[in-house]
Short mmCIF file of C-alpha atoms in Angstrom, two decimals:
data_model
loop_
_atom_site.label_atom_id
_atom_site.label_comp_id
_atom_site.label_asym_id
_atom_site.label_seq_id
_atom_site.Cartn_x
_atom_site.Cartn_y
_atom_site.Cartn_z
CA UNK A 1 2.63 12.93 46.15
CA UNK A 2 2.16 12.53 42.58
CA UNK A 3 4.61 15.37 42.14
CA UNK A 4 7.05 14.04 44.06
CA UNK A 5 7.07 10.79 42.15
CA UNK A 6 7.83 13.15 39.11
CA UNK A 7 10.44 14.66 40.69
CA UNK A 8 12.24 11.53 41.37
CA UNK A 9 11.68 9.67 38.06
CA UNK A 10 14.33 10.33 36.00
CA UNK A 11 14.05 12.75 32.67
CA UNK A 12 14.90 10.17 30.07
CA UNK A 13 15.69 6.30 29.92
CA UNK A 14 18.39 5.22 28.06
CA UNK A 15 17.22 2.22 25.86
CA UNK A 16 19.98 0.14 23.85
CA UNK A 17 18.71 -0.93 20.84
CA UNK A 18 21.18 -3.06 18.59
CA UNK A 19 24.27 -2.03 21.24
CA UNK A 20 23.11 1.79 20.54
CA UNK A 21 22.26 3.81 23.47
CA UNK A 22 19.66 6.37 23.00
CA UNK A 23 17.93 8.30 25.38
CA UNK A 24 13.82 8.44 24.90
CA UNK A 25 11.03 10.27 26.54
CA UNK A 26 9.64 7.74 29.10
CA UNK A 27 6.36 6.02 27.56
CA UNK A 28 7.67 5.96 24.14
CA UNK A 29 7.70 3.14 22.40
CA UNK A 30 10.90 0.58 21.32
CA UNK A 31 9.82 1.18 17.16
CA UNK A 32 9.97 5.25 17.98
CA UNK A 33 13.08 4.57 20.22
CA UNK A 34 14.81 3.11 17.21
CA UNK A 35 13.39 5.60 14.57
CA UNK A 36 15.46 7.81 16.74
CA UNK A 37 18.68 6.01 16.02
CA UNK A 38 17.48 5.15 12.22
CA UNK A 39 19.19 3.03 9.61
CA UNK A 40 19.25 -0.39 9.88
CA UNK A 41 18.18 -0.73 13.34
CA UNK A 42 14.74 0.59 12.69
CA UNK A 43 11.74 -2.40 12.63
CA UNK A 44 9.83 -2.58 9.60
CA UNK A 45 6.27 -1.75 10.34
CA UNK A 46 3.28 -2.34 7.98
CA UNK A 47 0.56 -1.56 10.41
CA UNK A 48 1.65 0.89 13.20
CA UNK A 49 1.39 4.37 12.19
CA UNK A 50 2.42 7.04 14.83
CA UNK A 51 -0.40 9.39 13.95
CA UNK A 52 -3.03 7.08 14.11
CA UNK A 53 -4.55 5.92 17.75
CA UNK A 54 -4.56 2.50 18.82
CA UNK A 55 -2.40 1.46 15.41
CA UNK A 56 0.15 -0.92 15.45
CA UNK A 57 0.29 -4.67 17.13
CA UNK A 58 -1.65 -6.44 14.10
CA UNK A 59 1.45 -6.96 11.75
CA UNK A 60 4.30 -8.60 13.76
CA UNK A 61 6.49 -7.62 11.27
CA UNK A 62 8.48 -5.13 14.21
CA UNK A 63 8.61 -7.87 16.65
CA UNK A 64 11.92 -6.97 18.79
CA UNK A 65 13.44 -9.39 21.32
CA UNK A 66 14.25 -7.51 24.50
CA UNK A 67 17.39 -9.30 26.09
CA UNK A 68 16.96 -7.35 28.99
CA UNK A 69 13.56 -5.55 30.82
CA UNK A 70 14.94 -3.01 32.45
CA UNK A 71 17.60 -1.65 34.61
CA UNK A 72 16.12 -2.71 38.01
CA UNK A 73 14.08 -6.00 36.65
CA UNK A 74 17.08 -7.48 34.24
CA UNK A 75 15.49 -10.83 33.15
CA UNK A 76 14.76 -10.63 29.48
CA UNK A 77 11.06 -11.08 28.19
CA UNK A 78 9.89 -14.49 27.25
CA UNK A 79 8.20 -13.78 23.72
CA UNK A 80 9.46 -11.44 20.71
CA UNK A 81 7.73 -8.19 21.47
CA UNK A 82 6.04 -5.96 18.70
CA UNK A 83 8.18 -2.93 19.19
CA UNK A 84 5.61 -0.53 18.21
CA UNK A 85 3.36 -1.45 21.07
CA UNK A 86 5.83 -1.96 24.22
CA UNK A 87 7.13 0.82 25.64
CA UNK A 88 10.57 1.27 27.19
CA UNK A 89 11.56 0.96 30.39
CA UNK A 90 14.94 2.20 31.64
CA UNK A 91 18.15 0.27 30.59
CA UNK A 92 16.56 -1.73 28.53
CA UNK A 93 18.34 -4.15 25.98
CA UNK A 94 16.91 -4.60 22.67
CA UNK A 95 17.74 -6.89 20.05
CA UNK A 96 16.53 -6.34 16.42
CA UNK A 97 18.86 -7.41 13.66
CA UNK A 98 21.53 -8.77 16.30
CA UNK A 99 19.09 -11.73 16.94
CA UNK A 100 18.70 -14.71 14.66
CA UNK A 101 15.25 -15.57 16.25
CA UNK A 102 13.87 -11.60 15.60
CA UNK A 103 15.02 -12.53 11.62
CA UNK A 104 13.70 -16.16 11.30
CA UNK A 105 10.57 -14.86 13.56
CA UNK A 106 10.54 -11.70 10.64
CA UNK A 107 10.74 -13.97 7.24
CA UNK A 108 8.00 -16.06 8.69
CA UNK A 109 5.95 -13.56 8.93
CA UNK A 110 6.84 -11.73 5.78
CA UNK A 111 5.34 -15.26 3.99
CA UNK A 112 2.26 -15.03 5.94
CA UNK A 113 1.40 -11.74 4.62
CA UNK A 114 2.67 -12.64 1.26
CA UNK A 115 0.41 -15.98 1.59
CA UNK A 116 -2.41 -14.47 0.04
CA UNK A 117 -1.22 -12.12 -1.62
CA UNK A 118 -2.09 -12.05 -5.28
CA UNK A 119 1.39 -10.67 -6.14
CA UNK A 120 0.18 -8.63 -9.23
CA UNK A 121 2.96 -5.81 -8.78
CA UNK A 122 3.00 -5.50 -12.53
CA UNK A 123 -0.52 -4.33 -12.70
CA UNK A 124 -0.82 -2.47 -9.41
CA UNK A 125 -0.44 1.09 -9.44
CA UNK A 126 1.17 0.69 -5.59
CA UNK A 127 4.03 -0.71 -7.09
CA UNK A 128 7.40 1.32 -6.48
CA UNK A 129 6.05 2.67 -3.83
CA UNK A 130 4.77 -0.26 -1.95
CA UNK A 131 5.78 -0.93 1.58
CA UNK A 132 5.06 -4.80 1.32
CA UNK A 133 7.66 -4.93 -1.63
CA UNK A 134 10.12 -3.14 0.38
CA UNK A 135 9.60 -5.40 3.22
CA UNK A 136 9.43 -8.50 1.14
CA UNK A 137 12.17 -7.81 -1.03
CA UNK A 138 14.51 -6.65 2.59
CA UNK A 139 13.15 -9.56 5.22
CA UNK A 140 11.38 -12.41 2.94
CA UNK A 141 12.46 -15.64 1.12
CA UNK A 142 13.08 -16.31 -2.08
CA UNK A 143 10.08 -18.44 -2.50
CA UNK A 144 6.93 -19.67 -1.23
CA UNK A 145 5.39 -22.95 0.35
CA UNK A 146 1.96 -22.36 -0.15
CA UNK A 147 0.49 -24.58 -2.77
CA UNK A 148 -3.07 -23.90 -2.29
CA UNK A 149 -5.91 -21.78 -3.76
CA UNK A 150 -5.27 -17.70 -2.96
CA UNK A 151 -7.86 -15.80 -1.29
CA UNK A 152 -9.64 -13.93 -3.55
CA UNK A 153 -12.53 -11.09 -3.57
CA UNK A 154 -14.19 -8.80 -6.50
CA UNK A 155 -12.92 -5.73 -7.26
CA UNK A 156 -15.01 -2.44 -5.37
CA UNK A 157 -16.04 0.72 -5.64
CA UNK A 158 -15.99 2.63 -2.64
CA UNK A 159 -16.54 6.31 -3.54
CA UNK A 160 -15.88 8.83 -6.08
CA UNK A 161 -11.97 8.43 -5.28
CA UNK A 162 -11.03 5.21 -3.98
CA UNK A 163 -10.79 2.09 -5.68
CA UNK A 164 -10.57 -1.04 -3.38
CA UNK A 165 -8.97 -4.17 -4.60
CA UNK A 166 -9.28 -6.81 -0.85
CA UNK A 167 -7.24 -9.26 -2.66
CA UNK A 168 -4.19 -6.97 -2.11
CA UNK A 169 -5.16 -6.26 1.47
CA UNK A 170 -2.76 -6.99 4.03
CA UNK A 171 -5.42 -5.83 6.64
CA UNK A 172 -3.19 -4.13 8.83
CA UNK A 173 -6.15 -1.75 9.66
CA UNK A 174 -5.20 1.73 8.86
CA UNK A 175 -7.56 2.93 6.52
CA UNK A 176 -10.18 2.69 9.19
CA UNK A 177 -8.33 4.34 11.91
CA UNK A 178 -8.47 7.41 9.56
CA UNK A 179 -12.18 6.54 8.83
CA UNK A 180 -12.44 6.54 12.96
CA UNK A 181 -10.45 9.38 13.60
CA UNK A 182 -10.35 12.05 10.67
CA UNK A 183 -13.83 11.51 9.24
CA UNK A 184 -17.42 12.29 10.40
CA UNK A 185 -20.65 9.31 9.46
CA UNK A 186 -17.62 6.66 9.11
CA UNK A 187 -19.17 3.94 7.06
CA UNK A 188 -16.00 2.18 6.44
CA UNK A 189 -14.48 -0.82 8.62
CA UNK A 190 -14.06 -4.38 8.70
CA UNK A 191 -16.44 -7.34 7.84
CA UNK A 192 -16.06 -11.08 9.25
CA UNK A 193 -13.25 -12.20 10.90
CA UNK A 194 -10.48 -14.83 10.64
CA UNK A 195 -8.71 -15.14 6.95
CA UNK A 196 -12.16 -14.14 5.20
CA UNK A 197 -12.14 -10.96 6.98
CA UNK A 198 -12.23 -7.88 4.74
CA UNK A 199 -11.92 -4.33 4.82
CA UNK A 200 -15.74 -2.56 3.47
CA UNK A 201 -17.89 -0.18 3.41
CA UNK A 202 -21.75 0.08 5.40
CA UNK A 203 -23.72 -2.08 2.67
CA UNK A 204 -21.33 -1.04 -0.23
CA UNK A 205 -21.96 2.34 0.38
CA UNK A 206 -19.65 5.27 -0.92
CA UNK A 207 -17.20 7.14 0.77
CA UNK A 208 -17.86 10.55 0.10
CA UNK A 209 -16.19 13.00 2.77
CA UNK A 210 -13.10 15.48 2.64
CA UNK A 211 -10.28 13.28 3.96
CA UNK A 212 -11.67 9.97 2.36
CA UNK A 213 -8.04 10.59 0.31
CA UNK A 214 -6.17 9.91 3.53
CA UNK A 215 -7.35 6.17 3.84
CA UNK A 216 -5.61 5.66 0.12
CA UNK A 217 -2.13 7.57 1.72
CA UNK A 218 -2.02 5.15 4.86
CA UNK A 219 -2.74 1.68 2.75
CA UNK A 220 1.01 0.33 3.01
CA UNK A 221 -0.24 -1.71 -0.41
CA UNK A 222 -2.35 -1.64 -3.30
CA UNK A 223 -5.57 -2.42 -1.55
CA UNK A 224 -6.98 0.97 -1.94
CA UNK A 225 -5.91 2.74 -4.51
CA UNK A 226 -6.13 6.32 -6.05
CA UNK A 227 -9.33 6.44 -8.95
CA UNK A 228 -7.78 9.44 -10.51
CA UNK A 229 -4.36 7.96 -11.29
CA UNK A 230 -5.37 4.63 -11.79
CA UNK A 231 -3.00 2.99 -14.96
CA UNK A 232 -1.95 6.38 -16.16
CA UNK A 233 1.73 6.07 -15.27
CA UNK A 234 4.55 4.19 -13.13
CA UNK A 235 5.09 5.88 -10.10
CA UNK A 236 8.82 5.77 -10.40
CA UNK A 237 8.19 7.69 -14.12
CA UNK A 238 6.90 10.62 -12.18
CA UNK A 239 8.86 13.29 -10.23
CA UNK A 240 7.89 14.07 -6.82
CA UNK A 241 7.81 17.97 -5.99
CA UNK A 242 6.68 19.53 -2.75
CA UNK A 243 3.61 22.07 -2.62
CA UNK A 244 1.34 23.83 -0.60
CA UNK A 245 -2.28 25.24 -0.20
CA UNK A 246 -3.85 26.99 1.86
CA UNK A 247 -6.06 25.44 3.31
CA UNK A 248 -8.49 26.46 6.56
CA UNK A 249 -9.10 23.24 7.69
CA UNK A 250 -5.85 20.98 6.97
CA UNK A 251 -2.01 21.13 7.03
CA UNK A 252 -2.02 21.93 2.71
CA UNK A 253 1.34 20.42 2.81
CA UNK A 254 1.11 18.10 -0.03
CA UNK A 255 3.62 16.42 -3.07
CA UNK A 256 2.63 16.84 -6.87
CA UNK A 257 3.85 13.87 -9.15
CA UNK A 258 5.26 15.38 -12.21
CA UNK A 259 5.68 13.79 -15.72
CA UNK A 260 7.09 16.45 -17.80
CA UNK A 261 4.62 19.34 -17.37
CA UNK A 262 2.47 17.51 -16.96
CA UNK A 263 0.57 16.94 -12.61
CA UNK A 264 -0.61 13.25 -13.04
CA UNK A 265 -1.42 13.18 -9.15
CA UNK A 266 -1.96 14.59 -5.97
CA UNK A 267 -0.95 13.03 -2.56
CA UNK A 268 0.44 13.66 0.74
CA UNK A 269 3.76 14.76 1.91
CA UNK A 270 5.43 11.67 3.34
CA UNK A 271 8.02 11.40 5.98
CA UNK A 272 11.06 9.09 5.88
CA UNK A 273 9.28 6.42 7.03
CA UNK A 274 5.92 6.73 4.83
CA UNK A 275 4.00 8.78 6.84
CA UNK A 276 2.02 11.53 6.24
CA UNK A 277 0.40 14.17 7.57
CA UNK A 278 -3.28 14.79 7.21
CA UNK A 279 -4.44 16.75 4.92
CA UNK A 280 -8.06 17.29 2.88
CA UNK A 281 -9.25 16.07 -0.41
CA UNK A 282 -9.72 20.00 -1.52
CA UNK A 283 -6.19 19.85 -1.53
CA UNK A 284 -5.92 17.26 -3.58
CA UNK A 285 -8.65 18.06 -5.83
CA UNK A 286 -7.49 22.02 -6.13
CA UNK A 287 -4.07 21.12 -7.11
CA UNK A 288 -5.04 18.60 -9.57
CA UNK A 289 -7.88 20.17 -11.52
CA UNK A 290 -5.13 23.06 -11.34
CA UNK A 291 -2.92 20.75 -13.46
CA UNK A 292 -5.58 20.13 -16.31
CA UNK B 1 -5.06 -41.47 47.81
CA UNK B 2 -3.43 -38.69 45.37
CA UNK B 3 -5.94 -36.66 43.20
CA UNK B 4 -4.73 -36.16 39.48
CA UNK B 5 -2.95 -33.08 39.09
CA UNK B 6 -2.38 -30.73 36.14
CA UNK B 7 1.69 -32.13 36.44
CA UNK B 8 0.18 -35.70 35.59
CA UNK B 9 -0.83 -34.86 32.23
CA UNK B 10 2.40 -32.32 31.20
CA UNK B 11 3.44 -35.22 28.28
CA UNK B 12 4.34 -32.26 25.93
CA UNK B 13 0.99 -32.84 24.36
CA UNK B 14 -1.58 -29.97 24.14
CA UNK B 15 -4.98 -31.53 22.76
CA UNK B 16 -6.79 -28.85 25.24
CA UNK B 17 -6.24 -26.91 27.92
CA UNK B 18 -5.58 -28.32 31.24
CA UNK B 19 -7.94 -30.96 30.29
CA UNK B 20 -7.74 -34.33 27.93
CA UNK B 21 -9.29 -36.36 25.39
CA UNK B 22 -9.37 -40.11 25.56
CA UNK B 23 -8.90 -41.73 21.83
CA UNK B 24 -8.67 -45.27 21.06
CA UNK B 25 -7.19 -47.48 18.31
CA UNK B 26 -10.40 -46.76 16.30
CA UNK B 27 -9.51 -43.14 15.88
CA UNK B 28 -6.81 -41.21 13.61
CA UNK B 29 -4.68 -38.47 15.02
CA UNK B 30 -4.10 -36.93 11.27
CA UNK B 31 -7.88 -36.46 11.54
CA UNK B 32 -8.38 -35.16 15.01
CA UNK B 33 -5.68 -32.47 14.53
CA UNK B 34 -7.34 -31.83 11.18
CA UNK B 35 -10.52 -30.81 13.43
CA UNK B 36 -8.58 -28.98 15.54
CA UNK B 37 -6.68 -27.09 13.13
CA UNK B 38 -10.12 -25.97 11.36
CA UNK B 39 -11.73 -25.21 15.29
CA UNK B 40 -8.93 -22.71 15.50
CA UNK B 41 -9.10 -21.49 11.95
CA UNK B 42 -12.58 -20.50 12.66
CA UNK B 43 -11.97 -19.21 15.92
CA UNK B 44 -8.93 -16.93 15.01
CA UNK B 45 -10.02 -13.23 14.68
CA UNK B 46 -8.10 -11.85 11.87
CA UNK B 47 -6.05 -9.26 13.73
CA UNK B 48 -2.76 -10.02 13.39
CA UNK B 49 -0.95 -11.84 10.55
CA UNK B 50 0.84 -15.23 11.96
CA UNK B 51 -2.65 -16.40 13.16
CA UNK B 52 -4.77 -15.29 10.84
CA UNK B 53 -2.99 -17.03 7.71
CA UNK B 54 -1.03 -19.76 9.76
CA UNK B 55 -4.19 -21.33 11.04
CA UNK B 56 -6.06 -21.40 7.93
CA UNK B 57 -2.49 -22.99 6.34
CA UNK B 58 -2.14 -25.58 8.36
CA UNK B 59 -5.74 -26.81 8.25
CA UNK B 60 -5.28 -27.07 4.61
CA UNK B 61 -2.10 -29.06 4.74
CA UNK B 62 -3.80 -31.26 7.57
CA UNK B 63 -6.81 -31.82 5.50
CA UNK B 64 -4.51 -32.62 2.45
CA UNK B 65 -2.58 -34.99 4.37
CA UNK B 66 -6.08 -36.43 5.58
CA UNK B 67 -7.24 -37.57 2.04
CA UNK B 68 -3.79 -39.25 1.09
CA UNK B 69 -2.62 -36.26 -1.12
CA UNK B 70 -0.03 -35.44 1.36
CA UNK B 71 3.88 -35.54 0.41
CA UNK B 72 6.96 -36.04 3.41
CA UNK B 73 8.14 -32.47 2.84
CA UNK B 74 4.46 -31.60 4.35
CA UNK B 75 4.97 -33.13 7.87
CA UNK B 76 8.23 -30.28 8.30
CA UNK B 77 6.47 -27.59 6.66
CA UNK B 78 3.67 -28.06 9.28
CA UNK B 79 6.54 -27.79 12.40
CA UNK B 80 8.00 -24.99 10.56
CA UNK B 81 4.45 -22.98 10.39
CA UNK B 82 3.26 -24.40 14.08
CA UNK B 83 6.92 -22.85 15.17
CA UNK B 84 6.60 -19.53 13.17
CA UNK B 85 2.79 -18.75 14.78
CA UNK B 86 3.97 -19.96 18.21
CA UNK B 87 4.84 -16.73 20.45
CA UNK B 88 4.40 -14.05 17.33
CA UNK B 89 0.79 -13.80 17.97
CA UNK B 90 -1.27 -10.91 19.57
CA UNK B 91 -3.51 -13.07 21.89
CA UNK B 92 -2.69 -16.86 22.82
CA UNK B 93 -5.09 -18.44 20.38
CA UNK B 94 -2.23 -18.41 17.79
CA UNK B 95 0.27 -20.28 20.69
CA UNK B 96 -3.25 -22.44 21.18
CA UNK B 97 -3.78 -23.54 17.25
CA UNK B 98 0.04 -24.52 17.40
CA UNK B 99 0.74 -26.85 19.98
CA UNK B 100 -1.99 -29.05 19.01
CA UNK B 101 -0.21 -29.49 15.81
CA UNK B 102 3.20 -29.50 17.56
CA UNK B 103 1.81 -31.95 19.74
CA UNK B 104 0.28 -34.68 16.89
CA UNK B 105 3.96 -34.48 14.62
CA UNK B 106 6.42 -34.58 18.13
CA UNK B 107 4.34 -38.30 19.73
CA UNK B 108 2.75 -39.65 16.29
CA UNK B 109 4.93 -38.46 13.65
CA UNK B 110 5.25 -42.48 12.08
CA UNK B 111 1.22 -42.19 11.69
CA UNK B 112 1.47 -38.70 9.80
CA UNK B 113 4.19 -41.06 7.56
CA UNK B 114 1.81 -43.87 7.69
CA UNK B 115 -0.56 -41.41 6.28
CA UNK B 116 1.74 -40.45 3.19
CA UNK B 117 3.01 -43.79 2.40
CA UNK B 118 -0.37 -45.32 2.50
CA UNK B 119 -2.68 -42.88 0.72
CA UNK B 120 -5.20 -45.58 -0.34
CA UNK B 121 -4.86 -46.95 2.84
CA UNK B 122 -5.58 -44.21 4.73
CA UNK B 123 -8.75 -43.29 3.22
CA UNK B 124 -9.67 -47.16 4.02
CA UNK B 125 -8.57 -48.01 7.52
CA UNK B 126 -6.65 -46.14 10.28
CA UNK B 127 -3.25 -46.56 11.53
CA UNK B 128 -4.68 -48.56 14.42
CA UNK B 129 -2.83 -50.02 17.65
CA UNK B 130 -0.93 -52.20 15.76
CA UNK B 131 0.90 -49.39 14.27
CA UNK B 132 2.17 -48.63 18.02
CA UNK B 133 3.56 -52.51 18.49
CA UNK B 134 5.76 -50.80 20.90
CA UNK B 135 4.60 -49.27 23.95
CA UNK B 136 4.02 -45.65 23.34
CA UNK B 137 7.04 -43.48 24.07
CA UNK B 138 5.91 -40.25 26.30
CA UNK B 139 8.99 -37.85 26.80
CA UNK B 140 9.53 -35.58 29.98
CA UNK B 141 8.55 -32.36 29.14
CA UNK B 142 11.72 -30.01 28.66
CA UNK B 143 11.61 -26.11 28.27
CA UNK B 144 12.36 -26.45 24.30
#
């Protein structure tokens, strides 16, 4: 029966996203449907990240609206939809920067994030390379409203090669997907809830395992941040150049940052739209102490 | 006889949920959406953005209107923030910490002003009954 079912479904839907038809895989999702077509059309998204499990939804910055459900139910969805969470349905109509409530919807929440944010760009090593710049700089206002006290937090350690700064945490929850996923003993997650939620570690203990460097590659800001390259340089000083190890247990596909002759770090190879693949922290380690 | 029905109470007011709260002239509506704006700033979960910032926003800007520090500019940022967390949210606690607020600004906006205008007042005496000299106007629901 179930067979049959397959037989009659059809191979791919065709999804219009922005009045571009694409054809997807069915149970992909709108954001993937429109990474397909690329360019403008693409959602910005600060929390979903394809290679991580249950990512995605916490952001709202890829909310869609979908004009249309699908080809046999036509009546368009109520709400915006986060596009990285919905999946498409055949002939579906999708509206991203055609729609003047997806934008307005957007901005908004482009200040909440931004809310309380400490916006200390010129002292965060993230900076020209941060996705919340990007996305404030492409979707936000000029300005903001909010008159009152930030939210603040102390600086902490969290292992050998992470620095974490919560102030600058948009808590979008990546970091500890890859704790959940990637590492063994995880020791890293969330505290509270609401606005005083924060991102920590099992009674301030450290983060010592192989692919701890993979939580400071996901963090779309400067929340955690990179101990070994802390202050030393701008990142748009430094030249990126591909390399590889090998390496038994990871991908070794990683991107030296170059002053000169100088290797000032170590990271991931990232995709188009800032995502890597994983990799360990011999990797990173190797390469660098083969720099010195 | 005909029993109450949920359609009796659909005044485009949302002070809880399929149930209602009975205030009278010796109460203040600034200060009963300032409790609960800070109910659903304590309740909200910290998942995703709109709700997690926008609830904790507008209790600030309710309790800042509350103790006569408000300005009129206030009063629209508050619809602008109930209408930006309305819909965007995961779960609907975010749609739940905004109508309340949409609710208090779209039947007893003049109070809010009261509230401004008066800031020694309002840390004195409330707006009161004779603040509504008309009979209070309750609008048929629409879909907006």
């Amino acid at each position: 029966m179930a067979e049959e079912v397959k037989k009659e479904a059809p191979a791919n839907f065709k999804v219009t996203i922005d009045n571009i038809t694409v054809e997807v895989a069915p149970g992909t999702t709108i954001l993937n449907a429109a990474r397909q077509i690329g360019g403008d059309v693409t959602p910005p998204a600060m929390c979903y990240y394809s290679k991580l499990e249950g990512s995605g939804g916490k952001c709202r910055t890829c909310l869609v609206e979908v004009a249309q459900g699908s080809e046999k139910d036509p009546r368009p969805m109520p709400k915006l939809m986060a596009s990285c969470r919905t999946t498409v349905m055949d002939g579906m109509v999708v509206k991203n920067i055609t729609s003047e409530r997806v934008q307005d919807a957007r901005a908004g929440v482009v200040e909440f994030l931004l809310l309380n944010h400490p916006l200390d760009c010129p002292i965060c090593d993230q900076a020209g390379e941060c996705h919340l710049q990007d996305l404030g700089y492409d979707h936000g206002k000029e300005g903001t409203r909010y008159e009152f006290k930030r939210r603040t937090f102390e600086k902490e350690d969290i292992g050998p090669y992470i620095q974490l700064h919560m102030t600058r945490c948009i808590l979008c929850y990546r970091c500890t997907y890859v704790a959940d996923q990637l590492t063994d003993k995880r020791v890293h997650g969330i505290l509270d809830r609401g606005d005083h939620a924060e991102i920590s570690t099992y009674i301030s203990k450290a983060i010592d395992n192989d692919f701890s460097g993979n939580m400071i590659d996901v963090c779309p800001v400067g929340a955690l941040t990179d101990k070994t390259f802390r202050f030393k340089n701008r990142v748009w000083f430094t030249k990126p150049v591909d390399a590889h190890r090998d390496c038994p247990t990871c991908c070794g596909k990683v991107t030296l940052w170059n002053r000169g002759d100088e290797v000032l770090r170590v990271t991931a190879r990232k995709d188009e739209w800032g995502e890597v693949q994983s990799y360990d922290d011999k990797a990173r380690l190797d390469l660098q102490y083969l720099s010195f | 006889m005909k029993a109450l029905q949920m359609e009796d109470f659909a005044t485009g007011s949302m002070m809880g949920s399929g149930g209602f709260i009975v205030l009278d002239d010796t109460q203040c509506v600034v200060k009963h959406t300032y409790t609960l704006a800070r109910f659903y700033r304590h309740e909200s979960c910290g998942q995703c953005s709109p709700c997690r910032e926008g609830t904790g926003w507008m209790e600030k800007i309710l309790l800042k209107i509350d103790s006569g520090k408000g300005v009129m500019s206030d009063i629209d940022l508050l619809w602008d923030i109930q209408r930006k967390i309305e819909g965007n949210t995961i779960c609907p606690l975010g749609d739940a910490a905004a109508w309340p607020v949409a609710a208090a600004i779209r039947h007893f906006r003049d109070e809010f002003e009261w509230h401004i205008n008066n800031p020694e007042d309002c840390l004195r005496k409330n707006y009161g009954l004779a603040g509504y000299a008309d009979e209070i106007h309750v609008p048929v629901l629409s879909n907006e």
